[in-house]
Amino acid sequence: MPKFYARRRLSILAGLTGLIASAGLLNGPAASAALPTPVSGATARTYLASLTVATEDRTGYNRDLFPHWITQSGACNTREVVLKRDGTNVVQDSSCAATSGSWYSPYEGATWSAASDVDIDHLVPLAEAWDSGADSWTTSRRQSFANDLTRPQLIAVTDNVNQAKGDQDPATWMPSRTTYRCTYVRAWVQVKYYYGLSVDSAEKSALQNYLANC
């Protein structure tokens, strides 16, 4: 049965089941995140084999070097577009802010009823991209990367889960829902391949291991 929540505290992920009643169970179908479908496992394995293996270098990284949540159309910025795309029954006001709806986070399987409980995850984090080659890009290309709605790069997830992931790659962080891991690594490799980003040795090894089961 899907879990729906109206509010949350930082400790909720540790005691999720016991807090359902106090958090407020809602009726209705779970929302389904609409991440653009990543390439197949076979294609991802081929892509991964072609990626450059290199040591990461974060020298000079600044998140502001990746202009994000730019206007996409009308009053809607990238975050608001993804909230609408990935949610169910999302209602937006005249400024494009989501005022109601529900959002399913495929990383751990929770569903939220407030947009404030949801982050838009850069599946390949901005710092990870910088470490892997984006330090040599133009600002325009970094902006495109940070707002890419075409590749499987942006997805609405629980904010605490996104913050726990931070800038980690699949060698040190993966979604707790094992059934989503194949989708996650296929998307990771597709994004890195499209943008010509490198992988480090531990990252490549982890990706190979996960992709072997896709």
Tab-separated table of C-alpha atoms in Angstrom:
chain	number	residue	atom	x	y	z
A	1	MET	CA	0.000	0.000	0.000
A	2	PRO	CA	1.521	3.391	-0.895
A	3	LYS	CA	2.503	5.667	1.964
A	4	PHE	CA	1.280	9.262	1.810
A	5	TYR	CA	2.453	12.002	4.132
A	6	ALA	CA	1.351	15.549	4.793
A	7	ARG	CA	4.419	16.575	6.839
A	8	ARG	CA	7.745	15.108	7.862
A	9	ARG	CA	10.688	15.575	10.224
A	10	LEU	CA	14.300	14.604	9.661
A	11	SER	CA	13.907	11.447	11.725
A	12	ILE	CA	11.035	10.028	9.693
A	13	LEU	CA	13.152	7.869	7.420
A	14	ALA	CA	14.394	5.950	10.440
A	15	GLY	CA	10.911	5.186	11.696
A	16	LEU	CA	8.709	5.477	8.654
A	17	THR	CA	6.215	2.733	9.352
A	18	GLY	CA	5.479	3.804	12.903
A	19	LEU	CA	4.774	7.389	11.881
A	20	ILE	CA	2.207	6.736	9.162
A	21	ALA	CA	-0.778	7.227	11.416
A	22	SER	CA	0.454	10.472	12.976
A	23	ALA	CA	1.667	11.888	9.668
A	24	GLY	CA	-1.726	11.519	8.041
A	25	LEU	CA	-2.597	8.791	5.559
A	26	LEU	CA	-4.371	10.033	2.437
A	27	ASN	CA	-6.507	8.189	-0.045
A	28	GLY	CA	-5.815	7.977	-3.774
A	29	PRO	CA	-3.359	6.418	-6.196
A	30	ALA	CA	0.364	6.896	-5.785
A	31	ALA	CA	2.090	9.317	-8.115
A	32	SER	CA	4.693	7.900	-10.488
A	33	ALA	CA	7.874	9.819	-11.184
A	34	ALA	CA	8.188	10.363	-14.906
A	35	LEU	CA	11.935	10.266	-15.392
A	36	PRO	CA	12.614	10.029	-19.144
A	37	THR	CA	13.153	6.318	-19.825
A	38	PRO	CA	16.887	5.588	-19.784
A	39	VAL	CA	18.684	3.403	-22.312
A	40	SER	CA	18.579	-0.373	-21.950
A	41	GLY	CA	21.004	-2.277	-19.758
A	42	ALA	CA	22.836	-3.572	-22.818
A	43	THR	CA	23.228	-0.076	-24.243
A	44	ALA	CA	24.323	1.276	-20.863
A	45	ARG	CA	27.010	-1.410	-20.629
A	46	THR	CA	28.262	-0.419	-24.088
A	47	TYR	CA	28.252	3.261	-23.134
A	48	LEU	CA	30.072	2.569	-19.872
A	49	ALA	CA	32.825	0.655	-21.652
A	50	SER	CA	33.535	3.725	-23.773
A	51	LEU	CA	33.732	6.252	-20.929
A	52	THR	CA	37.124	7.655	-19.963
A	53	VAL	CA	38.356	6.534	-16.551
A	54	ALA	CA	39.985	9.426	-14.697
A	55	THR	CA	40.642	10.671	-11.177
A	56	GLU	CA	38.108	13.260	-10.066
A	57	ASP	CA	39.190	16.834	-9.415
A	58	ARG	CA	36.899	19.286	-7.611
A	59	THR	CA	39.289	22.227	-7.755
A	60	GLY	CA	37.335	25.438	-8.339
A	61	TYR	CA	33.836	23.934	-7.976
A	62	ASN	CA	31.009	26.335	-7.197
A	63	ARG	CA	27.341	25.410	-7.551
A	64	ASP	CA	26.625	28.877	-8.957
A	65	LEU	CA	28.671	27.909	-12.020
A	66	PHE	CA	25.683	25.725	-13.001
A	67	PRO	CA	22.759	28.156	-13.465
A	68	HIS	CA	19.731	26.062	-12.545
A	69	TRP	CA	15.970	26.322	-12.328
A	70	ILE	CA	15.861	28.606	-15.327
A	71	THR	CA	12.567	29.661	-16.896
A	72	GLN	CA	11.261	26.956	-19.224
A	73	SER	CA	7.984	28.514	-20.409
A	74	GLY	CA	5.737	31.297	-19.174
A	75	ALA	CA	6.196	31.630	-15.427
A	76	CYS	CA	7.417	28.039	-15.001
A	77	ASN	CA	11.002	27.244	-14.113
A	78	THR	CA	12.694	23.855	-14.356
A	79	ARG	CA	11.811	22.778	-10.817
A	80	GLU	CA	8.149	23.567	-11.364
A	81	VAL	CA	8.083	21.720	-14.680
A	82	VAL	CA	9.513	18.587	-13.055
A	83	LEU	CA	7.110	18.835	-10.100
A	84	LYS	CA	4.216	18.913	-12.562
A	85	ARG	CA	5.686	16.108	-14.686
A	86	ASP	CA	6.496	13.783	-11.815
A	87	GLY	CA	3.402	14.372	-9.684
A	88	THR	CA	-0.198	13.245	-9.722
A	89	ASN	CA	-3.128	15.678	-9.742
A	90	VAL	CA	-0.741	18.613	-9.443
A	91	VAL	CA	-2.432	22.015	-9.249
A	92	GLN	CA	-0.329	25.104	-9.944
A	93	ASP	CA	-1.125	28.742	-9.212
A	94	SER	CA	-0.688	31.651	-11.627
A	95	SER	CA	3.010	31.803	-10.737
A	96	CYS	CA	3.391	28.083	-11.579
A	97	ALA	CA	3.968	27.088	-7.940
A	98	ALA	CA	2.473	23.688	-7.056
A	99	THR	CA	-0.316	24.238	-4.513
A	100	SER	CA	-1.476	20.628	-4.264
A	101	GLY	CA	-0.783	17.157	-5.628
A	102	SER	CA	1.174	14.070	-4.643
A	103	TRP	CA	4.715	12.985	-5.428
A	104	TYR	CA	6.123	9.475	-5.300
A	105	SER	CA	9.843	9.214	-4.566
A	106	PRO	CA	11.174	6.101	-6.329
A	107	TYR	CA	14.446	6.145	-4.413
A	108	GLU	CA	12.847	4.895	-1.186
A	109	GLY	CA	9.135	4.557	-1.970
A	110	ALA	CA	7.464	7.363	0.013
A	111	THR	CA	4.701	9.586	-1.373
A	112	TRP	CA	4.320	13.206	-0.259
A	113	SER	CA	1.400	15.606	-0.444
A	114	ALA	CA	3.380	18.862	-0.186
A	115	ALA	CA	5.780	20.142	-2.829
A	116	SER	CA	7.957	21.537	-0.030
A	117	ASP	CA	8.803	17.946	0.947
A	118	VAL	CA	10.198	17.260	-2.525
A	119	ASP	CA	13.552	18.121	-4.085
A	120	ILE	CA	14.446	17.900	-7.755
A	121	ASP	CA	17.491	15.661	-7.819
A	122	HIS	CA	20.221	16.089	-10.384
A	123	LEU	CA	20.706	12.352	-10.886
A	124	VAL	CA	24.336	12.988	-11.815
A	125	PRO	CA	25.089	15.693	-9.227
A	126	LEU	CA	26.480	19.034	-10.327
A	127	ALA	CA	29.657	18.578	-8.263
A	128	GLU	CA	30.113	15.095	-9.730
A	129	ALA	CA	29.810	16.549	-13.221
A	130	TRP	CA	32.398	19.207	-12.371
A	131	ASP	CA	34.772	16.522	-11.108
A	132	SER	CA	34.228	14.538	-14.302
A	133	GLY	CA	34.845	17.182	-16.942
A	134	ALA	CA	32.283	19.969	-16.616
A	135	ASP	CA	35.000	22.253	-15.232
A	136	SER	CA	36.059	22.797	-18.838
A	137	TRP	CA	32.558	23.563	-20.141
A	138	THR	CA	31.087	26.925	-20.962
A	139	THR	CA	28.521	28.357	-18.564
A	140	SER	CA	25.889	27.777	-21.238
A	141	ARG	CA	26.626	24.055	-21.371
A	142	ARG	CA	26.596	23.789	-17.596
A	143	GLN	CA	23.229	25.520	-17.606
A	144	SER	CA	21.905	23.012	-20.125
A	145	PHE	CA	23.145	20.144	-17.968
A	146	ALA	CA	21.571	21.560	-14.810
A	147	ASN	CA	18.180	22.000	-16.483
A	148	ASP	CA	18.077	18.992	-18.821
A	149	LEU	CA	14.505	17.781	-19.211
A	150	THR	CA	15.317	15.496	-22.163
A	151	ARG	CA	17.851	13.108	-20.660
A	152	PRO	CA	17.057	11.109	-17.458
A	153	GLN	CA	18.839	13.691	-15.311
A	154	LEU	CA	16.116	15.384	-13.221
A	155	ILE	CA	13.657	13.631	-10.915
A	156	ALA	CA	11.398	14.610	-8.009
A	157	VAL	CA	12.378	12.771	-4.803
A	158	THR	CA	12.082	13.125	-1.030
A	159	ASP	CA	14.165	16.115	0.020
A	160	ASN	CA	15.925	14.360	2.923
A	161	VAL	CA	16.880	11.460	0.683
A	162	ASN	CA	18.267	13.834	-1.926
A	163	GLN	CA	20.248	15.656	0.735
A	164	ALA	CA	21.623	12.371	2.074
A	165	LYS	CA	22.748	11.447	-1.440
A	166	GLY	CA	24.507	14.788	-1.828
A	167	ASP	CA	27.201	14.600	-4.498
A	168	GLN	CA	27.899	10.868	-4.147
A	169	ASP	CA	28.258	8.523	-7.102
A	170	PRO	CA	27.039	4.880	-7.247
A	171	ALA	CA	30.205	3.622	-5.551
A	172	THR	CA	29.022	5.140	-2.266
A	173	TRP	CA	25.268	5.802	-2.647
A	174	MET	CA	22.372	4.016	-4.313
A	175	PRO	CA	18.577	4.191	-3.903
A	176	SER	CA	17.417	2.045	-0.992
A	177	ARG	CA	14.723	0.519	-3.216
A	178	THR	CA	16.669	-2.247	-4.915
A	179	THR	CA	14.060	-2.500	-7.689
A	180	TYR	CA	14.961	1.031	-8.816
A	181	ARG	CA	18.707	0.554	-8.952
A	182	CYS	CA	18.797	-0.751	-12.513
A	183	THR	CA	16.894	2.314	-13.725
A	184	TYR	CA	19.201	4.557	-11.710
A	185	VAL	CA	22.486	3.227	-13.086
A	186	ARG	CA	21.180	3.089	-16.657
A	187	ALA	CA	20.214	6.741	-16.335
A	188	TRP	CA	23.558	7.626	-14.718
A	189	VAL	CA	25.557	6.087	-17.524
A	190	GLN	CA	23.357	7.613	-20.226
A	191	VAL	CA	23.813	11.101	-18.821
A	192	LYS	CA	27.575	10.711	-18.442
A	193	TYR	CA	27.861	9.312	-21.952
A	194	TYR	CA	25.761	12.054	-23.533
A	195	TYR	CA	27.777	14.808	-21.881
A	196	GLY	CA	31.161	13.146	-22.384
A	197	LEU	CA	31.903	12.937	-18.672
A	198	SER	CA	34.488	10.586	-17.200
A	199	VAL	CA	34.114	8.012	-14.420
A	200	ASP	CA	36.575	7.155	-11.670
A	201	SER	CA	37.659	3.569	-11.150
A	202	ALA	CA	35.461	2.855	-8.100
A	203	GLU	CA	32.458	4.401	-9.829
A	204	LYS	CA	33.000	2.308	-12.961
A	205	SER	CA	33.344	-0.882	-10.946
A	206	ALA	CA	30.108	-0.190	-9.071
A	207	LEU	CA	28.262	0.616	-12.292
A	208	GLN	CA	29.511	-2.588	-13.917
A	209	ASN	CA	28.303	-4.627	-10.966
A	210	TYR	CA	24.839	-3.086	-10.937
A	211	LEU	CA	24.467	-3.193	-14.725
A	212	ALA	CA	25.303	-6.904	-14.741
A	213	ASN	CA	21.850	-7.435	-13.255
A	214	CYS	CA	20.005	-5.164	-15.700
